[in-house]
mmCIF file of C-alpha atoms in Angstrom:
data_model
loop_
_atom_site.group_PDB
_atom_site.id
_atom_site.type_symbol
_atom_site.label_atom_id
_atom_site.label_comp_id
_atom_site.label_asym_id
_atom_site.label_seq_id
_atom_site.Cartn_x
_atom_site.Cartn_y
_atom_site.Cartn_z
ATOM 1 C CA SER A 547 13.814 70.836 166.306
ATOM 2 C CA GLN A 548 14.804 69.020 163.727
ATOM 3 C CA LYS A 549 18.875 68.174 163.395
ATOM 4 C CA ILE A 550 21.033 66.756 161.163
ATOM 5 C CA GLU A 551 24.730 66.720 162.681
ATOM 6 C CA GLN A 552 28.235 65.519 160.870
ATOM 7 C CA ASN A 553 31.113 65.744 163.193
ATOM 8 C CA SER A 554 32.657 69.517 161.993
ATOM 9 C CA GLU A 555 36.016 68.541 163.095
ATOM 10 C CA ALA A 556 38.320 67.441 160.006
ATOM 11 C CA LEU A 557 38.970 63.563 160.215
ATOM 12 C CA ASN A 558 42.873 62.919 158.531
ATOM 13 C CA ILE A 559 43.334 59.264 158.046
ATOM 14 C CA GLN A 560 46.794 57.307 156.579
ATOM 15 C CA GLU A 561 46.209 56.687 153.035
ATOM 16 C CA GLY A 562 45.065 52.885 152.544
ATOM 17 C CA LYS A 563 42.845 52.825 155.748
ATOM 18 C CA THR A 564 39.556 52.798 155.892
ATOM 19 C CA ALA A 565 37.454 56.259 156.910
ATOM 20 C CA THR A 566 34.406 56.150 158.367
ATOM 21 C CA LEU A 567 32.070 59.533 158.996
ATOM 22 C CA THR A 568 29.261 59.676 160.978
ATOM 23 C CA CYS A 569 25.745 61.183 159.842
ATOM 24 C CA ASN A 570 23.730 61.867 163.090
ATOM 25 C CA TYR A 571 19.781 63.061 163.071
ATOM 26 C CA THR A 572 17.049 64.100 165.747
ATOM 27 C CA ASN A 573 13.258 64.330 165.314
ATOM 28 C CA TYR A 574 13.796 63.304 161.660
ATOM 29 C CA SER A 575 11.343 60.224 160.055
ATOM 30 C CA PRO A 576 13.830 59.771 157.015
ATOM 31 C CA ALA A 577 12.673 58.104 154.301
ATOM 32 C CA TYR A 578 16.214 58.056 152.404
ATOM 33 C CA LEU A 579 19.575 59.532 153.131
ATOM 34 C CA GLN A 580 21.817 60.090 150.272
ATOM 35 C CA TRP A 581 25.743 60.993 150.675
ATOM 36 C CA TYR A 582 27.664 63.430 148.619
ATOM 37 C CA ARG A 583 30.941 63.785 147.955
ATOM 38 C CA GLN A 584 32.027 67.942 147.533
ATOM 39 C CA ASP A 585 35.856 69.454 146.471
ATOM 40 C CA PRO A 586 36.556 72.921 146.816
ATOM 41 C CA GLY A 587 34.799 75.620 144.976
ATOM 42 C CA ARG A 588 32.436 72.837 143.047
ATOM 43 C CA GLY A 589 28.851 71.767 143.686
ATOM 44 C CA PRO A 590 28.013 68.230 145.638
ATOM 45 C CA VAL A 591 28.507 64.929 143.198
ATOM 46 C CA PHE A 592 25.661 61.563 144.411
ATOM 47 C CA LEU A 593 27.768 59.127 145.637
ATOM 48 C CA LEU A 594 25.316 56.477 147.362
ATOM 49 C CA LEU A 595 21.456 56.389 148.564
ATOM 50 C CA ILE A 596 20.081 54.518 151.387
ATOM 51 C CA ARG A 597 16.331 53.665 152.525
ATOM 52 C CA GLU A 598 14.985 53.568 155.561
ATOM 53 C CA ASN A 599 14.217 49.763 154.902
ATOM 54 C CA GLU A 600 17.570 49.222 154.051
ATOM 55 C CA LYS A 601 20.525 48.377 156.360
ATOM 56 C CA GLU A 602 24.094 48.588 153.931
ATOM 57 C CA LYS A 603 24.352 49.516 150.135
ATOM 58 C CA ARG A 604 27.677 49.434 148.692
ATOM 59 C CA LYS A 605 29.545 50.835 145.666
ATOM 60 C CA GLU A 606 33.467 49.899 144.999
ATOM 61 C CA ARG A 607 34.852 51.019 147.644
ATOM 62 C CA LEU A 608 32.342 52.837 149.668
ATOM 63 C CA LYS A 609 30.022 51.554 151.999
ATOM 64 C CA VAL A 610 27.217 53.424 153.960
ATOM 65 C CA THR A 611 25.094 52.187 156.841
ATOM 66 C CA PHE A 612 21.280 53.354 158.241
ATOM 67 C CA ASP A 613 20.394 52.707 161.754
ATOM 68 C CA THR A 614 16.928 54.066 162.403
ATOM 69 C CA THR A 615 16.915 52.887 165.424
ATOM 70 C CA LEU A 616 20.496 54.789 166.308
ATOM 71 C CA LYS A 617 19.179 57.413 163.861
ATOM 72 C CA GLN A 618 22.801 57.179 162.275
ATOM 73 C CA SER A 619 24.271 56.484 159.312
ATOM 74 C CA LEU A 620 27.697 55.689 158.902
ATOM 75 C CA PHE A 621 29.901 56.240 155.957
ATOM 76 C CA HIS A 622 32.822 54.131 155.064
ATOM 77 C CA ILE A 623 35.584 54.460 152.564
ATOM 78 C CA THR A 624 38.303 51.176 152.193
ATOM 79 C CA ALA A 625 41.501 51.672 151.362
ATOM 80 C CA SER A 626 41.639 55.453 151.440
ATOM 81 C CA GLN A 627 43.230 56.913 148.663
ATOM 82 C CA PRO A 628 44.627 60.745 148.700
ATOM 83 C CA ALA A 629 41.978 61.554 145.744
ATOM 84 C CA ASP A 630 39.027 60.992 147.964
ATOM 85 C CA SER A 631 40.667 63.763 150.041
ATOM 86 C CA ALA A 632 37.006 65.997 149.992
ATOM 87 C CA THR A 633 34.255 66.993 152.250
ATOM 88 C CA TYR A 634 31.633 64.554 152.409
ATOM 89 C CA LEU A 635 27.717 65.740 152.793
ATOM 90 C CA CYS A 636 24.791 63.517 153.632
ATOM 91 C CA ALA A 637 21.644 64.617 153.132
ATOM 92 C CA LEU A 638 17.656 63.542 154.135
ATOM 93 C CA SER A 639 14.348 63.133 153.178
ATOM 94 C CA THR A 640 11.504 62.844 155.186
ATOM 95 C CA LYS A 641 8.103 60.578 154.808
ATOM 96 C CA GLY A 642 5.654 62.450 152.575
ATOM 97 C CA GLY A 643 8.314 64.943 152.004
ATOM 98 C CA TYR A 644 10.511 63.612 149.106
ATOM 99 C CA GLN A 645 10.944 67.378 147.542
ATOM 100 C CA LYS A 646 12.390 68.530 150.599
ATOM 101 C CA VAL A 647 15.776 67.673 150.726
ATOM 102 C CA THR A 648 18.008 68.894 153.997
ATOM 103 C CA PHE A 649 21.917 68.352 153.949
ATOM 104 C CA GLY A 650 24.265 68.683 156.991
ATOM 105 C CA THR A 651 27.239 70.541 157.329
ATOM 106 C CA GLY A 652 29.775 68.067 155.503
ATOM 107 C CA THR A 653 32.740 66.323 157.224
ATOM 108 C CA LYS A 654 36.368 67.294 155.590
ATOM 109 C CA LEU A 655 38.259 64.430 154.786
ATOM 110 C CA GLN A 656 42.161 64.001 154.386
ATOM 111 C CA VAL A 657 43.804 61.274 153.687
ATOM 112 C CA ILE A 658 47.572 61.590 154.096
ATOM 113 C CA PRO A 659 49.661 59.778 152.095
ATOM 114 C CA GLU B 666 27.419 66.194 127.992
ATOM 115 C CA ALA B 667 24.908 66.227 130.536
ATOM 116 C CA GLN B 668 24.822 69.401 132.782
ATOM 117 C CA VAL B 669 23.730 71.726 135.264
ATOM 118 C CA THR B 670 24.806 75.176 133.933
ATOM 119 C CA GLN B 671 24.406 78.417 136.078
ATOM 120 C CA ASN B 672 25.367 82.151 135.312
ATOM 121 C CA PRO B 673 26.743 84.172 136.140
ATOM 122 C CA ARG B 674 29.390 82.162 138.102
ATOM 123 C CA TYR B 675 30.441 85.130 140.025
ATOM 124 C CA LEU B 676 28.301 88.459 140.951
ATOM 125 C CA ILE B 677 29.169 91.514 142.703
ATOM 126 C CA THR B 678 26.042 93.916 143.327
ATOM 127 C CA VAL B 679 24.666 96.411 145.398
ATOM 128 C CA THR B 680 21.545 96.399 148.316
ATOM 129 C CA GLY B 681 18.703 96.790 146.356
ATOM 130 C CA LYS B 682 19.620 96.183 142.498
ATOM 131 C CA LYS B 683 17.184 93.335 141.284
ATOM 132 C CA LEU B 684 19.116 90.421 139.925
ATOM 133 C CA THR B 685 18.474 87.274 138.829
ATOM 134 C CA VAL B 686 20.858 83.597 138.419
ATOM 135 C CA THR B 687 20.108 81.525 135.493
ATOM 136 C CA CYS B 688 20.081 78.016 135.917
ATOM 137 C CA SER B 689 19.181 75.109 132.414
ATOM 138 C CA GLN B 690 19.794 71.420 132.623
ATOM 139 C CA ASN B 691 19.506 69.332 129.459
ATOM 140 C CA MET B 692 18.640 65.708 131.364
ATOM 141 C CA ASN B 693 14.602 66.880 131.239
ATOM 142 C CA HIS B 694 14.417 66.525 134.875
ATOM 143 C CA GLU B 695 11.346 66.947 136.190
ATOM 144 C CA TYR B 696 12.754 68.187 140.030
ATOM 145 C CA MET B 697 14.723 71.176 140.603
ATOM 146 C CA SER B 698 15.935 73.031 143.106
ATOM 147 C CA TRP B 699 17.919 75.923 144.699
ATOM 148 C CA TYR B 700 20.438 75.661 147.836
ATOM 149 C CA ARG B 701 22.546 78.631 149.481
ATOM 150 C CA GLN B 702 25.858 77.508 151.273
ATOM 151 C CA ASP B 703 27.582 79.278 154.246
ATOM 152 C CA PRO B 704 30.532 78.511 156.204
ATOM 153 C CA GLY B 705 29.199 76.881 159.222
ATOM 154 C CA LEU B 706 25.669 76.366 158.133
ATOM 155 C CA GLY B 707 25.656 73.806 155.407
ATOM 156 C CA LEU B 708 23.788 73.552 152.111
ATOM 157 C CA ARG B 709 20.168 74.650 152.866
ATOM 158 C CA GLN B 710 17.265 74.674 150.342
ATOM 159 C CA ILE B 711 15.392 77.610 149.183
ATOM 160 C CA TYR B 712 13.156 76.700 147.015
ATOM 161 C CA TYR B 713 12.584 73.629 145.056
ATOM 162 C CA SER B 714 10.040 72.856 141.934
ATOM 163 C CA MET B 715 8.822 69.323 141.091
ATOM 164 C CA ASN B 716 7.822 69.913 137.367
ATOM 165 C CA VAL B 717 6.989 72.892 135.038
ATOM 166 C CA GLU B 718 4.843 75.707 137.240
ATOM 167 C CA VAL B 719 5.138 73.726 140.253
ATOM 168 C CA THR B 720 7.029 75.168 142.696
ATOM 169 C CA ASP B 721 7.317 75.487 146.530
ATOM 170 C CA LYS B 722 9.284 76.578 149.376
ATOM 171 C CA GLY B 723 12.372 75.263 150.921
ATOM 172 C CA ASP B 724 13.590 75.893 154.730
ATOM 173 C CA VAL B 725 14.998 79.895 153.395
ATOM 174 C CA PRO B 726 12.911 81.244 151.061
ATOM 175 C CA GLU B 727 12.391 84.372 152.211
ATOM 176 C CA GLY B 728 14.046 87.015 150.067
ATOM 177 C CA TYR B 729 13.791 84.640 146.609
ATOM 178 C CA LYS B 730 11.689 84.470 143.992
ATOM 179 C CA VAL B 731 11.509 81.392 141.252
ATOM 180 C CA SER B 732 9.615 80.151 138.550
ATOM 181 C CA ARG B 733 9.201 77.164 135.951
ATOM 182 C CA LYS B 734 7.882 78.154 132.974
ATOM 183 C CA GLU B 735 9.943 75.510 130.795
ATOM 184 C CA LYS B 736 11.488 72.076 132.125
ATOM 185 C CA ARG B 737 14.961 72.512 131.944
ATOM 186 C CA ASN B 738 14.968 76.165 133.593
ATOM 187 C CA PHE B 739 14.749 77.358 137.037
ATOM 188 C CA PRO B 740 16.194 81.031 137.805
ATOM 189 C CA LEU B 741 16.449 82.270 140.843
ATOM 190 C CA ILE B 742 15.302 85.991 141.103
ATOM 191 C CA LEU B 743 16.662 88.189 143.994
ATOM 192 C CA GLU B 744 13.780 91.080 143.860
ATOM 193 C CA SER B 745 16.306 93.445 146.615
ATOM 194 C CA PRO B 746 19.042 91.881 147.499
ATOM 195 C CA SER B 747 20.511 92.646 150.974
ATOM 196 C CA PRO B 748 24.005 91.739 152.337
ATOM 197 C CA ASN B 749 22.737 88.766 154.596
ATOM 198 C CA GLN B 750 22.110 87.006 150.821
ATOM 199 C CA THR B 751 25.669 87.401 149.641
ATOM 200 C CA SER B 752 26.779 83.678 149.764
ATOM 201 C CA LEU B 753 27.474 80.245 147.239
ATOM 202 C CA TYR B 754 23.996 79.451 145.425
ATOM 203 C CA PHE B 755 23.881 75.876 143.856
ATOM 204 C CA CYS B 756 21.138 74.697 141.529
ATOM 205 C CA ALA B 757 20.515 70.947 141.451
ATOM 206 C CA SER B 758 18.202 68.845 139.677
ATOM 207 C CA SER B 759 16.805 65.225 139.447
ATOM 208 C CA LEU B 760 15.084 63.251 137.114
ATOM 209 C CA SER B 761 11.879 63.213 139.550
ATOM 210 C CA ARG B 762 11.273 62.743 143.531
ATOM 211 C CA THR B 763 9.269 59.825 143.242
ATOM 212 C CA GLY B 764 10.197 56.201 142.402
ATOM 213 C CA ASN B 765 14.350 55.839 142.656
ATOM 214 C CA SER B 766 15.290 58.794 140.932
ATOM 215 C CA TYR B 767 16.500 61.269 143.959
ATOM 216 C CA GLU B 768 19.890 61.575 143.071
ATOM 217 C CA GLN B 769 21.199 65.015 142.480
ATOM 218 C CA TYR B 770 23.115 67.006 139.974
ATOM 219 C CA PHE B 771 24.085 70.106 140.814
ATOM 220 C CA GLY B 772 25.849 73.259 138.993
ATOM 221 C CA PRO B 773 28.774 74.627 139.202
ATOM 222 C CA GLY B 774 27.986 77.310 141.787
ATOM 223 C CA THR B 775 27.113 81.501 141.850
ATOM 224 C CA ARG B 776 28.985 83.348 144.425
ATOM 225 C CA LEU B 777 27.265 86.448 145.194
ATOM 226 C CA THR B 778 28.787 89.151 146.876
ATOM 227 C CA VAL B 779 26.054 92.194 147.829
ATOM 228 C CA THR B 780 27.387 94.788 149.219
#
């Protein structure tokens, strides 16, 4: 069956360090993958999108990689700040099924001052 | 301000009493979708709509109905709510699901409790 896995354990890192979050998937042929940020009690906010034919995407302190061979995406936040503390969700859409979106369960990031 | 709005934000109801959660967007987006979020299960797609009068099932459509009579509105209808529909519901929209417009904008959420 199709599955998207994010590290369910919370990730605690020191301010200023690089946070790396993982999104693994099985039995998918994703056309593209998105990363969202969600704060408690609020709706997710879009951060980055990467397509199957792209290896890497950057936006300010954020970087996403996409390895379709490993079936994995990595999400990096460089020079992390306490304000980056939130839950981060990855989401997949497949070829021919762009309308359907499947989310991972998210990883909670805590940046410690 | 560009936004997705949902009403009500909080709702406590009883089993079997029909309810509607409204969703409206002011961005002229073609695509709209409903999700529910449960601890440990993440966000799961209930229904989506590619455009007016075009809707389709997501991964967990049982017990829900939707309609898309106008581009801006996409109400979620629970004809006979049950306790297992207690959840946090999100509406989302995006410009389209083709081309380069996959970014979804989410509403603030509706917390529903069915007793």
